[in-house]
């Protein structure tokens, strides 16, 4: 079986945007976490989402990854409306179209780096050790495949997390403060990795507090109090 | 290259071994449940038969006598035909009996002519000093009731001169019997000898039978005997037959109640353990959902783990249960309990059903976990 991963070729951009938001809102009871958010993201774009704490960045990312639903407005993913999807369809979207990178990595502690990747393959379709190994090599951790998360540094764990996000070839990579728990050296490694992924043509939406990431990204969307503040 | 199923098995195995403590508790609970259920089932399937024998050991449960109550005795051939009407395998033992009065050196005594091997099966509870007379046609040996022996100072090995209607005989005392009943005052000799002494050739008064029947079958069997041997009347000895059935039914009921109680306790214990496991693993379940696992995948993983635990627990429980069955068998019935294959599938099904019932609520809870919440550490 050949690994379905080919990192060198840029993905060709489809005509419609990967993400299209129209008047999106999310209320938690009285708290209006998001209000009237509209923007679209084309395939291959690298977008940074910035804003102060509590401005709704994570809330927005949860909606984009179909872990949460908007209370107002529309979210089209790959041109398909997500509003009326049931939980099974949302799960299918998550495993087929989205790769998630977390601030806390969320690796399973009792599985090795390789097995953590294979777990994502298992939920997606079928575990494939060769493809998982190739993905680890892609993030420079081929030699740590048999190590548990506790045996890896924070930066290495985040690279495993990124490899896991890539393993099923998602259309969209969503990252919530991927360097929030890392020191400067590791931050730089991760940033370089995202830069490469962007160069390969991947669509990336990344929440960050770090202005340096804002420089790396093509476009920055700023949120304040749940509303779009500015776009660069 | 690892296949999908191998990965599934690996996740199951790792997630079980990493929580050995909790898994151990659930496994132990299921093992105890399976042990008690399989032990009771073994007792039920194996001992029940032995228990029936044990209860029949308290004596004859059928008497076959002449249909005409005024008649003096009945032909032994007719009695044999009556005994032959009992279906094979159900007859534990039978003995004819012919009574009369004879004269011994020190006075009169009641003489009973019997079939010694048959009588021994019908009266296994008799206490015998010395030995039973081994064969039916032994006219040299006799057995003497304890009270009669004491009254006439008869000892084992003594020679007795017995004077009947027209004949006399000399017999050796081979055994002294104690039944706690009228037999204690009687002299037992073989039926042919009694017939000669009493001058009643080919006759007997009645026959005592021990038959393996449960309450309801007794009347039908009596009717069958009456039909097979005209001139006789077969009567179940009610007290014993019925108490047989009643005791067995009560014990069945008791076992069922204990088994049900234990299974409920097992369910509660496994349920508590699985609930704790789901709470502990909420982040992991949230992650699985974020990675795109649907409800089916999550249910499959939890039920897979539960099934693995319950199979392991059942196997352990079957071993423990077989040992427990021996302990109970020895303590209560004084018998070893044989292995019955049926115990394995029934216990497995009971344990699986228990584990499944215990898993329903925790699995629903796992399925309802909201990934966005647990992943941010709420
Ligand atoms: N499940 C929830 N229930 C109630 N309120 C919520 C919930 N999730 C988020 N909020 C509220 O919505 C607002 C936006 O939260 P969000 O987590 O999106 O902020 P953020 O921009 O990611 O902040 P940070 O930079 O600190 O991560 C906050 O006021 C928060 O309290
Ligand atoms: Mg946040």
XYZ file of C-alpha atoms and ligand atoms in Angstrom:
642
model
C 0.000 0.000 0.000
C 1.408 3.426 -0.881
C 1.059 6.131 1.694
C -1.659 8.478 0.544
C 0.462 11.391 1.685
C 2.309 13.523 -0.836
C 3.688 16.653 0.712
C 5.663 18.064 -2.181
C 2.867 18.868 -4.624
C 0.787 21.979 -3.921
C -2.915 21.238 -3.735
C -4.874 22.841 -6.528
C -7.313 25.489 -5.384
C -11.017 24.847 -6.041
C -13.207 27.696 -7.209
C -15.245 28.076 -4.020
C -13.743 29.051 -0.675
C -12.935 26.308 1.831
C -14.584 28.330 4.587
C -17.402 30.807 4.192
C -19.007 32.469 7.228
C -22.043 34.730 6.955
C -23.315 36.631 9.983
C -22.055 33.918 12.305
C -22.972 34.203 16.011
C -22.569 32.018 19.068
C -24.289 32.731 22.358
C -23.724 30.894 25.613
C -26.829 31.924 27.520
C -26.376 35.633 28.089
C -22.758 35.612 26.875
C -22.396 36.564 23.224
C -19.079 34.861 22.422
C -19.358 35.613 18.694
C -21.553 38.046 16.823
C -22.003 38.810 13.142
C -18.762 37.261 11.962
C -18.428 37.036 8.174
C -15.361 36.110 6.168
C -14.146 33.474 3.788
C -10.915 31.560 3.425
C -9.681 30.219 0.126
C -7.875 26.935 -0.339
C -4.179 27.222 0.383
C -4.517 30.301 2.536
C -2.720 30.689 5.863
C -4.880 32.768 8.190
C -3.989 33.840 11.712
C -6.767 34.661 14.157
C -5.725 37.079 16.869
C -7.385 38.977 19.634
C -7.356 39.402 23.378
C -8.300 36.660 25.774
C -12.029 36.003 25.788
C -12.547 37.561 22.368
C -14.028 34.333 20.950
C -11.078 32.782 19.092
C -11.497 29.279 20.496
C -15.248 29.513 20.108
C -14.765 30.345 16.439
C -12.290 27.515 15.916
C -14.661 25.018 17.586
C -17.362 26.001 15.132
C -14.969 25.766 12.179
C -13.992 22.237 13.291
C -17.636 21.169 13.714
C -17.106 20.523 17.414
C -19.677 23.209 18.135
C -22.549 24.848 16.246
C -23.310 28.514 15.683
C -26.505 29.927 17.195
C -26.802 32.422 14.344
C -25.673 32.747 10.761
C -24.196 30.282 8.325
C -21.039 28.249 8.034
C -20.239 26.644 4.685
C -17.365 24.170 4.617
C -16.162 23.273 1.132
C -19.355 24.880 -0.128
C -21.610 22.686 2.032
C -23.896 24.167 4.691
C -23.180 22.662 8.102
C -26.222 23.969 9.949
C -28.444 20.922 9.645
C -25.858 18.212 9.985
C -26.465 15.560 12.613
C -23.746 14.354 14.961
C -22.710 11.473 12.736
C -22.237 13.830 9.777
C -20.275 16.253 11.928
C -18.026 13.376 13.021
C -17.533 12.417 9.379
C -16.577 16.019 8.483
C -14.090 16.073 11.359
C -12.353 12.901 10.344
C -12.362 13.527 6.610
C -11.802 17.251 6.232
C -10.209 18.607 9.372
C -6.895 18.227 11.151
C -6.756 19.672 14.663
C -3.678 20.969 16.498
C -4.145 21.682 20.194
C -2.337 23.927 22.632
C -2.215 20.983 25.124
C -1.337 18.450 22.388
C -3.912 15.926 23.699
C -1.845 12.855 22.930
C -2.941 9.552 24.523
C -0.325 8.990 27.239
C -0.289 5.193 27.094
C 0.190 4.997 23.320
C 3.485 5.623 21.525
C 3.912 8.506 19.083
C 3.344 6.079 16.205
C 0.256 4.574 17.840
C -1.176 8.025 18.508
C -1.041 8.640 14.774
C -2.469 5.227 14.015
C -5.360 5.936 16.367
C -6.352 8.888 14.164
C -6.077 6.608 11.121
C -8.202 4.011 12.913
C -11.020 6.502 13.549
C -10.682 7.744 9.966
C -10.481 4.392 8.171
C -7.733 1.847 8.710
C -4.523 2.092 10.703
C -1.461 2.004 8.461
C 1.875 1.868 10.294
C 3.953 2.756 7.207
C 1.959 5.903 6.482
C 2.062 6.862 10.162
C 5.831 6.422 10.219
C 6.183 8.592 7.089
C 4.113 11.317 8.766
C 6.383 11.223 11.836
C 9.421 11.503 9.580
C 7.777 14.479 7.921
C 7.891 16.365 11.247
C 11.427 15.121 11.962
C 10.464 12.520 14.590
C 10.973 9.264 12.709
C 13.470 8.171 15.351
C 10.995 8.743 18.225
C 8.154 6.606 16.841
C 8.274 4.150 19.736
C 8.303 6.779 22.486
C 5.397 7.693 24.716
C 4.354 11.361 25.047
C 5.914 11.510 28.539
C 9.275 10.651 26.958
C 9.036 13.566 24.507
C 9.649 17.293 25.000
C 6.776 19.749 24.626
C 7.969 20.756 21.171
C 8.244 17.127 20.099
C 4.778 16.382 21.435
C 3.423 19.298 19.430
C 5.129 17.941 16.300
C 3.476 14.572 16.917
C 0.183 16.421 17.288
C 0.779 18.190 13.958
C 1.716 14.904 12.278
C -1.547 13.457 13.613
C -3.466 16.439 12.187
C -1.901 15.732 8.773
C -2.206 11.958 8.774
C -5.598 11.725 7.057
C -4.876 14.428 4.463
C -7.457 16.953 5.661
C -8.573 19.885 3.530
C -8.199 22.179 6.513
C -5.751 22.440 9.410
C -7.082 24.232 12.481
C -4.670 25.083 15.282
C -5.530 26.741 18.607
C -2.465 28.430 20.067
C -0.124 25.635 18.983
C 2.883 27.340 20.567
C 1.086 28.557 23.689
C 2.808 25.959 25.882
C 6.240 26.065 24.227
C 9.479 27.927 24.809
C 10.964 30.179 22.145
C 13.198 27.602 20.443
C 10.364 25.125 20.096
C 8.034 27.904 19.024
C 10.374 28.640 16.161
C 10.488 24.988 15.063
C 6.690 24.768 15.067
C 6.376 28.056 13.249
C 8.786 26.837 10.573
C 6.737 23.657 10.265
C 3.545 25.649 9.650
C 5.400 27.820 7.152
C 6.392 24.680 5.237
C 2.891 23.284 5.381
C 1.653 26.552 3.929
C 4.256 26.403 1.198
C 3.001 22.913 0.331
C -0.348 24.492 -0.323
C -2.301 23.538 2.776
C -5.151 25.621 4.138
C -4.344 26.688 7.693
C -6.316 28.618 10.277
C -4.283 29.285 13.374
C -5.200 31.073 16.600
C -2.253 32.842 18.177
C -1.240 35.563 20.594
C 2.168 35.738 18.998
C 2.647 38.670 16.578
C 5.500 36.787 14.909
C 2.958 34.249 13.685
C 0.940 37.130 12.364
C 3.919 37.936 10.167
C 4.188 34.382 8.894
C 0.501 34.174 7.996
C -0.808 35.669 4.779
C -3.758 37.225 6.501
C -4.731 38.100 10.062
C -8.300 38.212 11.325
C -8.686 40.179 14.531
C -11.471 39.553 17.004
C -12.588 41.799 19.839
C -15.571 41.004 22.037
C -16.698 38.359 19.588
C -16.743 40.679 16.576
C -14.435 41.125 13.626
C -12.258 44.072 14.421
C -9.960 44.324 11.469
C -8.615 42.291 8.642
C -5.228 42.660 7.119
C 1.834 -3.703 8.742
C -0.797 -3.385 11.429
C -4.322 -3.986 10.207
C -7.304 -2.028 11.474
C -8.380 -4.825 13.799
C -4.908 -5.187 15.244
C -4.939 -1.487 16.048
C -8.362 -1.822 17.646
C -7.111 -4.754 19.715
C -3.999 -2.806 20.694
C -5.994 0.211 21.851
C -8.286 -2.066 23.857
C -5.391 -3.872 25.439
C -3.428 -0.712 26.296
C -6.403 1.124 27.677
C -7.258 -1.897 29.845
C -3.757 -2.525 31.149
C -3.123 1.135 31.877
C -6.144 1.071 34.199
C -5.317 -2.274 35.757
C -6.715 -1.207 39.131
C -10.196 -0.369 37.935
C -10.252 -3.168 35.398
C -9.195 -5.523 38.192
C -12.159 -4.477 40.329
C -14.638 -5.036 37.493
C -12.975 -8.329 36.620
C -13.041 -9.495 40.232
C -16.712 -8.574 40.578
C -17.567 -10.535 37.436
C -15.402 -13.446 38.551
C -17.204 -13.629 41.900
C -20.586 -13.402 40.178
C -19.631 -16.072 37.667
C -18.182 -18.265 40.430
C -21.353 -18.219 42.514
C -23.643 -18.683 39.532
C -21.595 -21.532 38.069
C -21.210 -23.220 41.473
C -24.967 -23.120 42.089
C -25.594 -24.290 38.547
C -23.190 -27.204 39.000
C -24.923 -28.119 42.242
C -28.290 -27.825 40.570
C -27.356 -29.936 37.557
C -25.229 -32.547 39.282
C -26.205 -32.734 42.941
C -29.908 -32.599 42.337
C -29.728 -36.159 41.079
C -27.603 -37.213 44.003
C -29.843 -35.339 46.365
C -32.823 -37.286 45.127
C -30.925 -40.465 45.919
C -30.029 -39.078 49.305
C -33.628 -38.365 50.112
C -34.718 -41.792 48.912
C -32.137 -43.196 51.309
C -34.725 -42.557 53.990
C -36.569 -45.612 52.863
C -39.042 -47.275 50.605
C -41.480 -44.979 48.836
C -43.836 -47.601 47.392
C -45.629 -50.547 48.923
C -47.217 -53.250 46.773
C -49.787 -55.367 48.647
C -52.756 -57.599 47.758
C -55.667 -55.692 46.298
C -58.016 -57.610 48.574
C -57.219 -56.442 52.106
C -58.620 -59.665 53.621
C -56.253 -61.934 51.683
C -53.379 -63.633 53.497
C -50.398 -62.879 51.297
C -49.895 -62.936 47.596
C -47.855 -64.984 45.146
C -44.234 -63.861 44.882
C -44.497 -64.239 41.094
C -47.238 -61.605 41.050
C -45.098 -59.272 43.116
C -42.195 -59.822 40.704
C -44.470 -58.853 37.830
C -45.456 -55.715 39.723
C -41.803 -54.798 40.333
C -41.017 -55.435 36.663
C -43.598 -52.772 35.725
C -41.368 -50.041 37.148
C -39.477 -48.496 34.190
C -35.830 -49.538 34.053
C -33.440 -47.119 35.715
C -36.123 -45.790 38.037
C -36.076 -48.784 40.348
C -33.539 -48.279 43.121
C -34.365 -51.508 44.963
C -37.206 -53.824 46.017
C -37.778 -56.561 48.532
C -40.743 -58.804 49.288
C -41.628 -59.394 52.931
C -43.334 -62.356 54.582
C -44.165 -62.115 58.264
C -44.981 -64.739 60.862
C -44.293 -65.766 64.428
C -41.614 -68.343 65.251
C -40.281 -69.812 68.412
C -36.713 -69.282 69.555
C -34.999 -70.856 72.581
C -35.994 -67.962 74.814
C -39.451 -67.210 73.492
C -41.497 -66.103 70.488
C -40.303 -63.613 67.887
C -41.602 -62.006 64.727
C -39.928 -63.542 61.680
C -39.491 -61.527 58.469
C -38.576 -63.269 55.254
C -36.852 -60.843 52.875
C -34.655 -60.500 49.824
C -31.492 -59.272 51.579
C -29.792 -57.424 48.639
C -33.110 -55.740 47.787
C -33.840 -54.844 51.389
C -30.429 -53.287 51.722
C -31.223 -50.900 48.836
C -34.646 -50.113 50.248
C -33.279 -49.502 53.752
C -29.827 -48.004 53.287
C -30.121 -46.014 56.501
C -30.195 -49.102 58.750
C -27.330 -49.277 61.161
C -25.827 -52.753 60.931
C -23.400 -54.272 63.378
C -21.566 -57.147 61.737
C -22.627 -57.421 58.098
C -25.579 -57.643 55.759
C -26.439 -61.057 54.445
C -25.063 -60.832 50.929
C -27.273 -63.087 48.810
C -31.001 -63.686 48.486
C -31.112 -67.464 48.906
C -28.892 -67.802 51.952
C -30.755 -70.029 54.438
C -27.884 -70.401 56.888
C -27.529 -66.766 57.957
C -29.879 -64.332 59.600
C -30.007 -60.781 60.896
C -31.512 -59.805 64.232
C -33.108 -56.579 65.368
C -31.199 -54.756 68.089
C -33.982 -54.915 70.725
C -34.670 -58.565 70.102
C -30.942 -59.321 70.364
C -30.709 -57.474 73.665
C -33.813 -59.089 75.101
C -32.648 -62.612 74.274
C -28.923 -61.932 74.701
C -28.166 -62.840 71.106
C -24.695 -61.967 69.813
C -23.001 -61.831 66.452
C -21.962 -65.299 65.365
C -24.442 -67.101 67.652
C -26.338 -70.067 66.248
C -30.116 -69.760 66.603
C -32.606 -72.588 66.507
C -35.794 -71.386 64.846
C -38.981 -73.422 65.207
C -41.770 -72.703 62.734
C -45.188 -74.235 61.977
C -43.829 -77.550 60.875
C -40.131 -77.216 60.317
C -37.136 -76.001 62.206
C -33.865 -74.501 61.077
C -30.542 -73.417 62.507
C -29.139 -70.040 61.380
C -26.063 -68.002 62.276
C -26.438 -64.368 63.311
C -24.469 -62.397 60.731
C -25.675 -58.910 61.569
C -27.555 -56.981 64.228
C -29.713 -54.208 62.744
C -31.050 -51.000 64.170
C -33.678 -48.989 62.285
C -35.313 -47.156 65.172
C -38.602 -48.807 64.221
C -40.482 -52.114 64.469
C -37.646 -53.882 62.645
C -35.590 -53.690 65.818
C -37.684 -56.496 67.319
C -37.671 -58.813 64.310
C -35.629 -61.713 63.057
C -34.685 -61.544 59.375
C -34.102 -64.580 57.233
C -34.210 -65.187 53.486
C -37.681 -65.386 51.966
C -37.449 -69.066 50.885
C -36.472 -70.090 54.423
C -39.329 -68.066 55.904
C -41.765 -69.677 53.464
C -40.642 -73.125 54.624
C -40.737 -72.237 58.304
C -44.187 -70.655 58.010
C -45.448 -73.237 55.580
C -46.451 -70.628 53.003
C -44.583 -71.687 49.847
C -44.381 -69.097 47.088
C -46.111 -66.428 49.175
C -45.282 -63.006 50.579
C -47.321 -60.349 52.409
C -46.217 -57.360 50.395
C -43.223 -55.802 48.680
C -41.383 -52.583 49.526
C -39.961 -50.541 46.638
C -37.642 -47.588 46.413
C -38.314 -45.797 43.121
C -36.763 -42.614 41.697
C -39.914 -40.571 41.106
C -40.850 -36.973 41.825
C -44.137 -36.054 43.438
C -46.440 -35.994 40.420
C -45.254 -39.184 38.742
C -46.007 -41.379 41.750
C -49.746 -41.834 41.163
C -49.241 -42.613 37.485
C -46.639 -45.220 38.371
C -48.971 -46.782 40.961
C -51.666 -47.102 38.320
C -49.172 -48.645 35.882
C -48.155 -51.258 38.459
C -51.774 -52.105 39.253
C -52.466 -52.607 35.561
C -49.370 -54.758 34.995
C -50.018 -57.139 37.900
C -53.709 -57.853 38.500
C -54.537 -58.561 42.113
C -52.043 -56.110 43.590
C -52.465 -52.597 44.854
C -49.467 -50.271 44.654
C -49.437 -47.224 46.942
C -46.902 -44.441 47.089
C -45.779 -43.730 50.634
C -46.892 -40.127 50.415
C -44.915 -38.550 53.175
C -41.563 -39.330 51.629
C -42.389 -38.807 47.938
C -43.886 -35.409 48.519
C -41.286 -34.121 50.902
C -38.769 -35.160 48.242
C -40.324 -32.792 45.759
C -40.978 -30.003 48.233
C -37.415 -29.962 49.543
C -35.939 -30.055 46.045
C -38.206 -27.237 44.880
C -37.333 -25.149 47.906
C -33.624 -25.639 47.281
C -34.039 -24.757 43.572
C -35.832 -21.578 44.557
C -33.198 -20.682 47.110
C -30.414 -21.169 44.569
C -32.222 -19.004 42.010
C -32.682 -16.216 44.568
C -29.026 -16.328 45.618
C -27.865 -16.317 41.978
C -30.125 -13.389 41.078
C -28.977 -11.450 44.138
C -25.314 -12.011 43.311
C -25.833 -10.968 39.682
C -27.526 -7.742 40.782
C -24.608 -6.978 43.112
C -22.166 -7.730 40.296
C -24.062 -5.426 37.947
C -23.935 -2.581 40.461
C -20.238 -3.052 41.093
C -19.316 -3.252 37.402
C -21.558 -0.283 36.678
C -19.807 1.843 39.327
C -16.409 0.848 37.964
C -17.296 1.587 34.341
C -18.846 4.914 35.334
C -15.622 5.901 37.078
C -13.662 4.768 34.041
C -15.741 6.905 31.691
C -15.294 9.948 33.927
C -11.554 9.337 34.079
C -11.324 8.960 30.335
C -13.496 11.905 29.351
C -10.543 13.741 27.749
C -9.628 10.653 25.775
C -13.212 10.203 24.588
C -13.399 13.896 23.724
C -10.205 13.536 21.707
C -11.572 10.469 19.910
C -14.612 12.515 18.928
C -12.461 15.451 17.825
C -10.497 13.027 15.644
C -13.789 12.059 14.024
C -14.846 8.955 15.968
C -18.606 8.559 15.688
C -20.914 7.056 18.304
C -20.516 3.615 16.851
C -16.744 3.693 17.240
C -17.024 4.816 20.862
C -19.695 2.251 21.736
C -17.621 -0.442 20.008
C -14.556 0.460 22.017
C -16.363 0.435 25.380
C -18.355 -2.697 24.699
C -15.210 -4.364 23.370
C -13.416 -3.593 26.607
C -16.414 -4.710 28.671
C -16.679 -7.954 26.727
C -12.969 -8.640 27.198
C -13.253 -8.040 30.947
C -16.330 -10.214 31.254
C -14.840 -13.116 29.291
C -11.711 -13.016 31.451
C -13.828 -12.684 34.598
C -16.054 -15.572 33.558
C -13.142 -17.907 32.875
C -11.673 -17.073 36.268
C -15.119 -17.406 37.844
C -15.704 -20.818 36.268
C -12.505 -22.119 37.848
C -13.373 -20.629 41.227
C -16.959 -21.812 40.850
C -15.954 -25.409 40.251
C -13.896 -25.301 43.452
C -16.760 -23.634 45.315
C -19.151 -26.299 44.049
C -16.886 -28.975 45.553
C -16.794 -27.172 48.892
C -20.576 -26.781 48.950
C -21.123 -30.308 47.655
C -18.978 -31.753 50.409
C -20.312 -29.515 53.142
C -24.000 -29.808 52.355
C -24.445 -33.124 50.574
C -21.215 -34.965 51.316
C -20.660 -35.524 47.600
C -18.248 -34.401 44.896
C -19.784 -32.376 42.107
C -19.153 -33.516 38.539
C -18.312 -31.146 35.683
C -21.295 -30.309 33.482
C -20.516 -28.697 30.107
C -23.775 -26.759 30.179
C -22.429 -24.675 33.077
C -19.902 -22.927 30.788
C -22.237 -21.344 28.202
C -24.931 -20.529 30.750
C -22.458 -18.783 33.048
C -20.878 -16.953 30.105
C -24.263 -15.708 28.942
C -25.224 -14.648 32.478
C -21.919 -12.791 32.950
C -22.160 -11.136 29.522
C -25.724 -10.031 30.189
C -24.666 -8.692 33.578
C -21.729 -6.759 32.117
C -23.878 -5.430 29.288
C -26.557 -4.243 31.701
C -23.838 -2.612 33.784
C -22.352 -0.897 30.708
C -25.514 0.692 29.308
C -25.513 3.861 31.395
C -21.721 4.477 31.348
C -21.579 3.960 27.566
C -24.430 6.422 27.055
C -22.530 8.878 29.182
C -19.405 8.347 27.074
C -21.346 8.929 23.871
C -22.774 12.197 25.230
C -19.404 13.707 26.120
C -19.017 17.090 24.422
C -15.503 17.188 22.946
C -15.190 20.983 22.934
C -15.712 21.106 26.703
C -13.409 18.282 27.788
C -10.607 19.293 25.446
C -10.367 22.700 27.093
C -10.151 20.951 30.443
C -13.620 21.565 31.858
N -19.057 26.677 27.010
C -19.126 27.969 27.355
N -20.079 28.371 28.194
C -20.201 29.669 28.540
N -19.386 30.611 28.112
C -18.402 30.290 27.252
C -18.223 28.940 26.844
N -17.177 28.894 25.981
C -16.722 30.163 25.889
N -17.460 30.979 26.637
C -17.274 32.423 26.743
O -17.140 32.961 25.440
C -16.154 33.951 25.417
C -15.106 33.603 24.388
O -14.361 32.491 24.834
P -13.173 31.850 23.998
O -12.720 30.675 24.750
O -13.626 31.686 22.620
O -12.086 32.994 24.115
P -10.617 32.980 23.502
O -10.560 34.125 22.560
O -10.283 31.660 22.977
O -9.765 33.305 24.791
P -8.276 32.821 25.168
O -7.353 33.647 24.382
O -8.187 33.072 26.622
O -8.222 31.372 24.835
C -15.627 34.068 26.825
O -16.286 35.133 27.469
C -15.991 32.779 27.456
O -16.198 32.912 28.839
Mg -8.851 30.146 23.488
